[in-house]
Amino acid sequence: MLVKGEPYRTIWPRADGQAVTIIDQTRLPHVFATVDLETAADAEHAIRQMLVRGAPLIGATAAFGVWLAMRADPSDAALEDALALLLAARPTAVNLRWALDAMGATLAPLAPSARADAALAKAQAIAEEDVVINSAIGDHGLQAFEEIWRAKGERGSLNVLTHCNAGWLATVDWGTALAPIYKAHDAGLPVHVWVDETRPRNQGFSLTAWELLNHGVPHHVIVDNAGGHLMQRGEVDLCIVGTDRTTAAGDVCNKIGTYLKALAAKDNDVPFYVALPSPTIDWTLDDGRNVPIEERAEEEVTQLTGRTADGDVGTVEIVPTGSAAANPAFDVTPSRLVTGLITERGTCAASAEGLRGLFADRAA
Ligand code: MRU
């Protein structure tokens, strides 16, 4: 997608073949900077500290991290160590496990001397597959958007609410929830986006708004508490979010606060869609209550970072010294609150039957 008119992806092998380059998302929207990852430990750090984030991009970065490890030492022990190191970086997005399983299955049977080249090829294939999947999600989502637009009588704008950042920054390209938004905008639909703040890390304000601005998509940023009110007033035509892990029965784990938006949407008859790439389906889980929920640092809640009037980026305390903070990073939206799962193979009901209907080969 575009940054100041120039096309970018979120991750790419450096031209000299010695490193992988990422966009440092902790510095957006104020500073656009790239960082080179040269070791598996660099990749683990980038995932853990959220220089890269978003379920599909976490998976792709981990895959490249295995390549970096194999460049340094292609032994069986080094492969096992790299897989374990990267798997422990973040617990909730299942794409991490999916990508590392794929890397392990490709590399383990090979002679060590063949592993580095094979690791790069597999990581690149994982990244390319992500782009193809998200573009297809965009096409299927566009159909749902067009239906809602027609049902609305094609008047005013098509008002879409999204939570967190499930745009191209969360993937290799296109994004999941934002892919249909980009495709709708490019197709001439008058789409307008309500961008949820997404406390505590503000992925909506910092990343989604930045993406939409760069692509020229009309939007307003709103605080996390505004969505229900806007839905009551008929100012939201649909919600669409991404997901970090969706169970085989269609329960959706996503960024904290997603559940509250789904409840408000249900109460106001607003369609609530989830953009779901198949690597984000956890076929081993039926019950969303069993998804591991990441607990992050208190400082993410007690502090805020932003740009001051003199242009410097700084961090301030916003909580009385001494108050403890809890910081669960994800929640689970039960399948009954989800209107549909938009996958690369089409849209289905959020249920075991719905998912099996599209992915009989994987469910088995
Ligand atoms: O903690 P983050 O920023 O990695 O969380 C990201 C989300 O919750 C996204 O909505 C999810 O990964 C879907 S991204 C395509």
Coordinates of C-alpha atoms and ligand atoms in Angstrom, one line a residue:
M1 CA 0.0 0.0 0.0
L2 CA 1.0 3.6 -0.2
V3 CA 3.2 5.8 2.0
K4 CA 3.2 9.3 0.7
G5 CA 2.4 7.9 -2.7
E6 CA 5.2 5.2 -2.6
P7 CA 4.2 1.5 -2.5
Y8 CA 5.4 -0.4 0.5
R9 CA 5.1 -3.8 2.2
T10 CA 5.6 -4.2 5.9
I11 CA 8.5 -6.7 5.6
W12 CA 11.0 -7.5 2.9
P13 CA 14.5 -9.1 2.6
R14 CA 17.2 -6.5 2.4
A15 CA 18.7 -6.1 -1.1
D16 CA 22.1 -7.6 0.1
G17 CA 20.4 -10.7 1.4
Q18 CA 21.9 -10.3 4.8
A19 CA 18.9 -9.1 6.8
V20 CA 15.1 -8.5 6.7
T21 CA 13.7 -5.0 6.8
I22 CA 10.6 -3.9 8.7
I23 CA 8.7 -0.7 9.4
D24 CA 9.0 0.2 13.1
Q25 CA 5.4 0.5 14.0
T26 CA 6.1 1.8 17.5
R27 CA 7.2 5.1 16.0
L28 CA 4.1 5.7 13.8
P29 CA 2.3 8.0 13.1
H30 CA 4.9 10.6 14.0
V31 CA 8.0 9.0 12.5
F32 CA 8.2 6.6 9.5
A33 CA 11.4 4.5 10.0
T34 CA 12.6 1.1 9.0
V35 CA 14.7 -1.3 11.0
D36 CA 16.9 -4.2 9.8
L37 CA 16.6 -7.5 11.6
E38 CA 19.8 -9.5 11.4
T39 CA 19.3 -12.3 13.8
A40 CA 16.5 -14.5 15.1
A41 CA 16.8 -12.6 18.4
D42 CA 16.2 -9.3 16.5
A43 CA 13.0 -10.9 15.1
E44 CA 11.9 -12.1 18.5
H45 CA 12.5 -8.6 19.9
A46 CA 10.6 -6.9 17.1
I47 CA 7.5 -9.2 17.7
R48 CA 7.6 -9.0 21.5
Q49 CA 8.1 -5.2 21.6
M50 CA 5.5 -4.7 18.8
L51 CA 7.8 -3.0 16.2
V52 CA 5.8 -5.5 14.1
R53 CA 2.3 -6.5 15.2
G54 CA -1.0 -7.8 13.8
A55 CA -1.5 -11.6 13.6
P56 CA -0.4 -12.2 9.9
L57 CA 2.6 -10.0 10.2
I58 CA 3.7 -11.6 13.4
G59 CA 3.6 -15.0 11.6
A60 CA 5.6 -13.6 8.6
T61 CA 8.2 -12.0 10.8
A62 CA 8.7 -15.2 12.7
A63 CA 9.2 -17.1 9.4
F64 CA 11.9 -14.7 8.4
G65 CA 13.4 -15.0 11.9
V66 CA 13.9 -18.7 11.3
W67 CA 15.7 -17.8 8.1
L68 CA 18.0 -15.5 10.0
A69 CA 18.7 -18.3 12.5
M70 CA 19.5 -20.8 9.7
R71 CA 21.9 -18.3 8.1
A72 CA 23.9 -18.3 11.3
D73 CA 23.7 -22.0 12.2
P74 CA 21.6 -24.5 10.3
S75 CA 22.0 -27.4 12.8
D76 CA 19.0 -29.3 14.2
A77 CA 19.6 -27.8 17.7
A78 CA 19.7 -24.2 16.2
L79 CA 16.4 -24.9 14.4
E80 CA 14.7 -26.1 17.5
D81 CA 16.0 -23.2 19.5
A82 CA 14.8 -20.6 16.9
L83 CA 11.4 -22.2 16.7
A84 CA 11.0 -22.2 20.5
L85 CA 12.4 -18.6 20.9
L86 CA 10.1 -17.1 18.3
L87 CA 7.0 -19.1 19.5
A88 CA 7.4 -17.6 23.0
A89 CA 7.4 -14.0 21.6
R90 CA 3.6 -13.4 21.9
P91 CA 0.9 -15.9 23.0
T92 CA -2.4 -15.0 21.4
A93 CA -2.1 -14.7 17.6
V94 CA -2.2 -18.2 16.3
N95 CA -0.5 -17.2 13.0
L96 CA 2.8 -17.3 14.9
R97 CA 2.4 -21.0 15.7
W98 CA 1.1 -21.6 12.1
A99 CA 4.1 -20.0 10.5
L100 CA 6.6 -21.7 12.7
D101 CA 5.0 -25.1 12.2
A102 CA 5.2 -24.5 8.5
M103 CA 8.9 -23.5 8.7
G104 CA 9.7 -26.5 11.0
A105 CA 7.9 -29.0 8.6
T106 CA 9.8 -27.6 5.6
L107 CA 13.3 -27.4 7.2
A108 CA 13.5 -30.4 9.6
P109 CA 13.7 -33.1 6.9
L110 CA 16.4 -31.2 5.0
A111 CA 20.2 -31.5 5.3
P112 CA 21.5 -28.5 7.3
S113 CA 23.4 -27.2 4.3
A114 CA 20.1 -26.8 2.4
R115 CA 18.2 -25.1 5.2
A116 CA 19.1 -21.4 4.8
D117 CA 18.1 -21.2 1.2
A118 CA 14.9 -23.2 1.8
A119 CA 14.1 -21.1 4.9
L120 CA 14.2 -17.9 2.8
A121 CA 12.1 -19.4 0.1
K122 CA 9.5 -20.6 2.6
A123 CA 9.4 -17.3 4.4
Q124 CA 8.9 -15.5 1.2
A125 CA 6.1 -17.9 0.2
I126 CA 4.4 -17.3 3.5
A127 CA 4.6 -13.6 2.9
E128 CA 3.3 -13.9 -0.7
E129 CA 0.5 -16.1 0.4
D130 CA -0.6 -13.5 3.0
V131 CA -0.9 -10.9 0.3
V132 CA -3.0 -13.2 -1.9
I133 CA -5.2 -14.2 1.0
N134 CA -5.9 -10.6 2.0
S135 CA -6.6 -9.4 -1.5
A136 CA -9.2 -12.2 -1.8
I137 CA -10.7 -11.2 1.6
G138 CA -10.9 -7.7 0.1
D139 CA -12.9 -8.9 -2.9
H140 CA -15.3 -11.0 -0.8
G141 CA -15.7 -8.2 1.7
L142 CA -16.4 -5.7 -1.1
Q143 CA -19.5 -7.8 -2.1
A144 CA -20.9 -7.5 1.5
F145 CA -20.2 -3.8 1.5
E146 CA -22.0 -3.4 -1.9
E147 CA -25.1 -5.3 -0.6
I148 CA -25.3 -3.1 2.5
W149 CA -24.8 0.0 0.4
R150 CA -27.6 -1.0 -2.0
A151 CA -29.9 -1.9 1.0
K152 CA -29.2 1.6 2.4
G153 CA -30.5 3.1 -0.8
E154 CA -27.1 4.3 -1.9
R155 CA -27.5 7.5 0.1
G156 CA -24.8 9.5 1.9
S157 CA -21.8 7.5 2.9
L158 CA -21.2 3.9 3.7
N159 CA -20.2 4.2 7.3
V160 CA -17.9 1.5 8.6
L161 CA -16.6 1.1 12.1
T162 CA -13.3 -0.7 12.7
H163 CA -11.4 -1.5 15.9
C164 CA -7.6 -1.7 16.3
N165 CA -5.5 -2.0 13.2
A166 CA -6.3 -4.8 10.8
G167 CA -4.9 -2.9 7.8
W168 CA -1.8 -3.5 5.7
L169 CA 0.5 -2.7 8.7
A170 CA -1.0 -5.7 10.5
T171 CA -0.2 -8.0 7.5
V172 CA 2.3 -8.1 4.7
D173 CA 0.0 -6.0 2.4
W174 CA -3.7 -5.0 2.0
G175 CA -4.7 -5.9 5.6
T176 CA -7.7 -8.0 6.5
A177 CA -10.5 -5.8 7.8
L178 CA -9.2 -2.8 5.8
A179 CA -8.8 -4.7 2.5
P180 CA -12.5 -4.4 1.7
I181 CA -12.4 -0.8 2.7
Y182 CA -9.5 -0.1 0.3
K183 CA -11.2 -2.0 -2.4
A184 CA -14.6 -0.3 -1.8
H185 CA -12.9 3.1 -1.9
D186 CA -11.0 2.3 -5.0
A187 CA -14.2 1.0 -6.7
G188 CA -15.9 4.4 -6.1
L189 CA -18.1 3.5 -3.1
P190 CA -18.3 6.5 -0.8
V191 CA -16.9 4.7 2.2
H192 CA -16.3 6.5 5.5
V193 CA -14.6 4.9 8.4
W194 CA -15.1 5.4 12.1
V195 CA -11.6 4.6 13.6
D196 CA -11.7 3.3 17.2
E197 CA -8.9 4.7 19.3
T198 CA -8.0 1.2 20.7
R199 CA -6.5 1.9 24.1
P200 CA -4.1 1.2 25.5
R201 CA -1.7 1.2 22.5
N202 CA -3.9 3.2 20.3
Q203 CA -3.5 1.1 17.1
G204 CA -6.6 2.8 15.7
F205 CA -5.4 6.4 16.2
S206 CA -1.7 5.7 15.4
L207 CA -1.9 3.1 12.6
T208 CA -5.3 2.8 11.1
A209 CA -5.8 6.5 10.8
W210 CA -2.3 6.9 9.3
E211 CA -3.0 4.2 6.7
L212 CA -6.4 5.6 5.7
L213 CA -4.9 9.1 5.5
N214 CA -2.1 7.8 3.2
H215 CA -4.7 6.1 0.9
G216 CA -7.1 9.0 0.9
V217 CA -10.0 7.2 2.6
P218 CA -12.4 9.6 4.5
H219 CA -12.4 8.8 8.2
H220 CA -12.9 10.1 11.7
V221 CA -11.0 8.9 14.7
I222 CA -13.3 8.3 17.7
V223 CA -12.7 7.3 21.3
D224 CA -13.4 3.7 22.2
N225 CA -16.5 4.7 24.1
A226 CA -18.2 6.4 21.1
G227 CA -19.1 3.4 19.0
G228 CA -22.3 2.4 20.8
H229 CA -23.7 5.9 20.7
L230 CA -23.0 6.2 16.9
M231 CA -24.7 2.8 16.3
Q232 CA -27.8 3.9 18.3
R233 CA -28.0 7.0 16.1
G234 CA -27.9 5.0 12.9
E235 CA -24.5 6.4 12.0
V236 CA -22.8 3.0 11.5
D237 CA -23.8 0.8 8.6
L238 CA -21.5 -2.1 9.5
C239 CA -18.6 -3.0 11.7
I240 CA -15.6 -5.0 10.4
V241 CA -12.6 -6.2 12.5
G242 CA -9.7 -8.5 12.2
T243 CA -8.9 -11.4 14.5
D244 CA -5.8 -12.9 16.2
R245 CA -7.3 -16.4 16.6
T246 CA -10.7 -17.8 15.6
T247 CA -11.8 -21.1 17.0
A248 CA -13.0 -24.0 14.8
A249 CA -16.5 -23.1 16.2
G250 CA -16.3 -19.4 15.1
D251 CA -15.5 -17.6 18.4
V252 CA -13.3 -14.6 17.6
C253 CA -10.4 -13.5 19.7
N254 CA -9.3 -10.0 18.8
K255 CA -8.0 -6.8 20.3
I256 CA -9.4 -5.8 23.7
G257 CA -12.7 -3.9 23.2
T258 CA -13.9 -5.9 20.2
Y259 CA -16.4 -7.7 22.3
L260 CA -18.1 -4.5 23.5
K261 CA -18.4 -3.3 19.9
A262 CA -20.0 -6.6 18.9
L263 CA -22.5 -6.3 21.8
A264 CA -23.5 -2.8 20.8
A265 CA -23.8 -3.9 17.1
K266 CA -26.1 -6.8 18.1
D267 CA -28.3 -4.5 20.2
N268 CA -28.6 -2.1 17.2
D269 CA -28.9 -4.6 14.4
V270 CA -25.6 -3.4 12.8
P271 CA -23.9 -6.2 10.8
F272 CA -20.7 -7.2 12.6
Y273 CA -18.1 -8.9 10.2
V274 CA -14.8 -10.5 11.0
A275 CA -12.1 -10.6 8.3
L276 CA -10.5 -14.0 8.8
P277 CA -7.5 -15.3 6.9
S278 CA -7.4 -19.1 7.2
P279 CA -4.0 -19.2 9.0
T280 CA -5.8 -17.4 11.8
I281 CA -8.2 -20.3 12.4
D282 CA -7.2 -22.5 15.3
W283 CA -8.6 -25.9 14.4
T284 CA -7.5 -27.4 17.7
L285 CA -9.9 -25.2 19.8
D286 CA -13.7 -25.2 19.9
D287 CA -14.2 -22.8 22.7
G288 CA -13.0 -19.2 22.7
R289 CA -12.6 -19.3 26.5
N290 CA -9.5 -21.4 25.9
V291 CA -7.6 -18.9 23.9
P292 CA -4.6 -17.7 25.8
I293 CA -5.0 -13.9 26.4
E294 CA -1.8 -11.9 26.5
E295 CA -1.3 -9.7 29.6
R296 CA 0.9 -6.8 28.8
A297 CA 2.9 -4.2 30.8
E298 CA 1.1 -1.8 33.2
E299 CA 2.9 1.1 31.6
E300 CA 0.9 0.7 28.4
V301 CA -2.2 1.7 30.5
T302 CA -0.6 4.2 32.9
Q303 CA 1.3 6.2 30.2
L304 CA 0.6 7.8 26.9
T305 CA 3.0 8.7 24.1
G306 CA 2.5 11.5 21.7
R307 CA 3.9 14.5 19.9
T308 CA 4.1 17.8 21.8
A309 CA 3.6 21.2 20.4
D310 CA 7.3 21.7 19.7
G311 CA 7.3 18.5 17.6
D312 CA 9.1 16.2 20.0
V313 CA 7.6 12.8 20.7
G314 CA 7.3 12.2 24.5
T315 CA 5.7 10.0 27.1
V316 CA 3.6 11.2 30.0
E317 CA 2.0 9.5 33.1
I318 CA -1.8 9.7 33.2
V319 CA -2.5 7.7 36.3
P320 CA -1.8 8.6 40.0
T321 CA 1.5 7.1 41.1
G322 CA 0.7 4.0 43.1
S323 CA -2.5 2.9 41.2
A324 CA -2.1 -0.6 39.9
A325 CA -3.1 -1.3 36.3
A326 CA -4.4 -4.5 34.5
N327 CA -3.8 -4.8 30.8
P328 CA -5.5 -7.8 29.1
A329 CA -4.6 -7.2 25.4
F330 CA -7.4 -9.3 23.8
D331 CA -11.0 -10.5 24.3
V332 CA -13.2 -13.1 22.8
T333 CA -16.4 -12.3 20.9
P334 CA -18.7 -15.3 21.0
S335 CA -19.7 -16.6 17.5
R336 CA -23.4 -15.7 18.1
L337 CA -22.5 -12.0 17.9
V338 CA -20.8 -12.3 14.6
T339 CA -22.7 -11.8 11.3
G340 CA -20.2 -13.5 9.1
L341 CA -16.6 -14.5 8.7
I342 CA -15.0 -13.1 5.6
T343 CA -12.3 -15.5 4.5
E344 CA -10.2 -15.8 1.3
R345 CA -12.6 -18.5 0.2
G346 CA -15.8 -16.5 0.7
T347 CA -18.0 -15.5 3.6
C348 CA -19.5 -18.0 6.0
A349 CA -21.5 -18.2 9.2
A350 CA -19.4 -18.0 12.4
S351 CA -20.0 -21.6 13.3
A352 CA -18.3 -25.0 13.0
E353 CA -20.6 -25.8 10.1
G354 CA -19.8 -22.5 8.3
L355 CA -16.0 -22.9 8.6
R356 CA -16.1 -26.6 7.7
G357 CA -18.2 -25.7 4.6
L358 CA -15.4 -23.5 3.3
F359 CA -12.4 -25.4 4.7
A360 CA -13.3 -29.1 4.7
D361 CA -9.7 -29.9 3.7
R362 CA -8.2 -28.0 6.7
A363 CA -10.9 -29.0 9.3
A364 CA -10.1 -32.7 8.7
Ligands
MRU1 O1 -1.7 -6.4 19.7 P1 -1.7 -6.2 18.2 O2 -1.6 -4.8 17.7 O3 -0.8 -7.2 17.5 O4 -3.2 -6.7 17.9 C1 -3.7 -6.7 16.5 C2 -5.1 -7.1 16.4 O5 -5.8 -7.4 17.4 C3 -5.6 -7.1 15.0 O6 -7.0 -6.7 15.0 C4 -5.5 -8.6 14.6 O7 -4.2 -9.0 14.7 C5 -6.0 -8.8 13.2 S1 -4.8 -8.1 12.1 C6 -5.1 -8.4 10.5

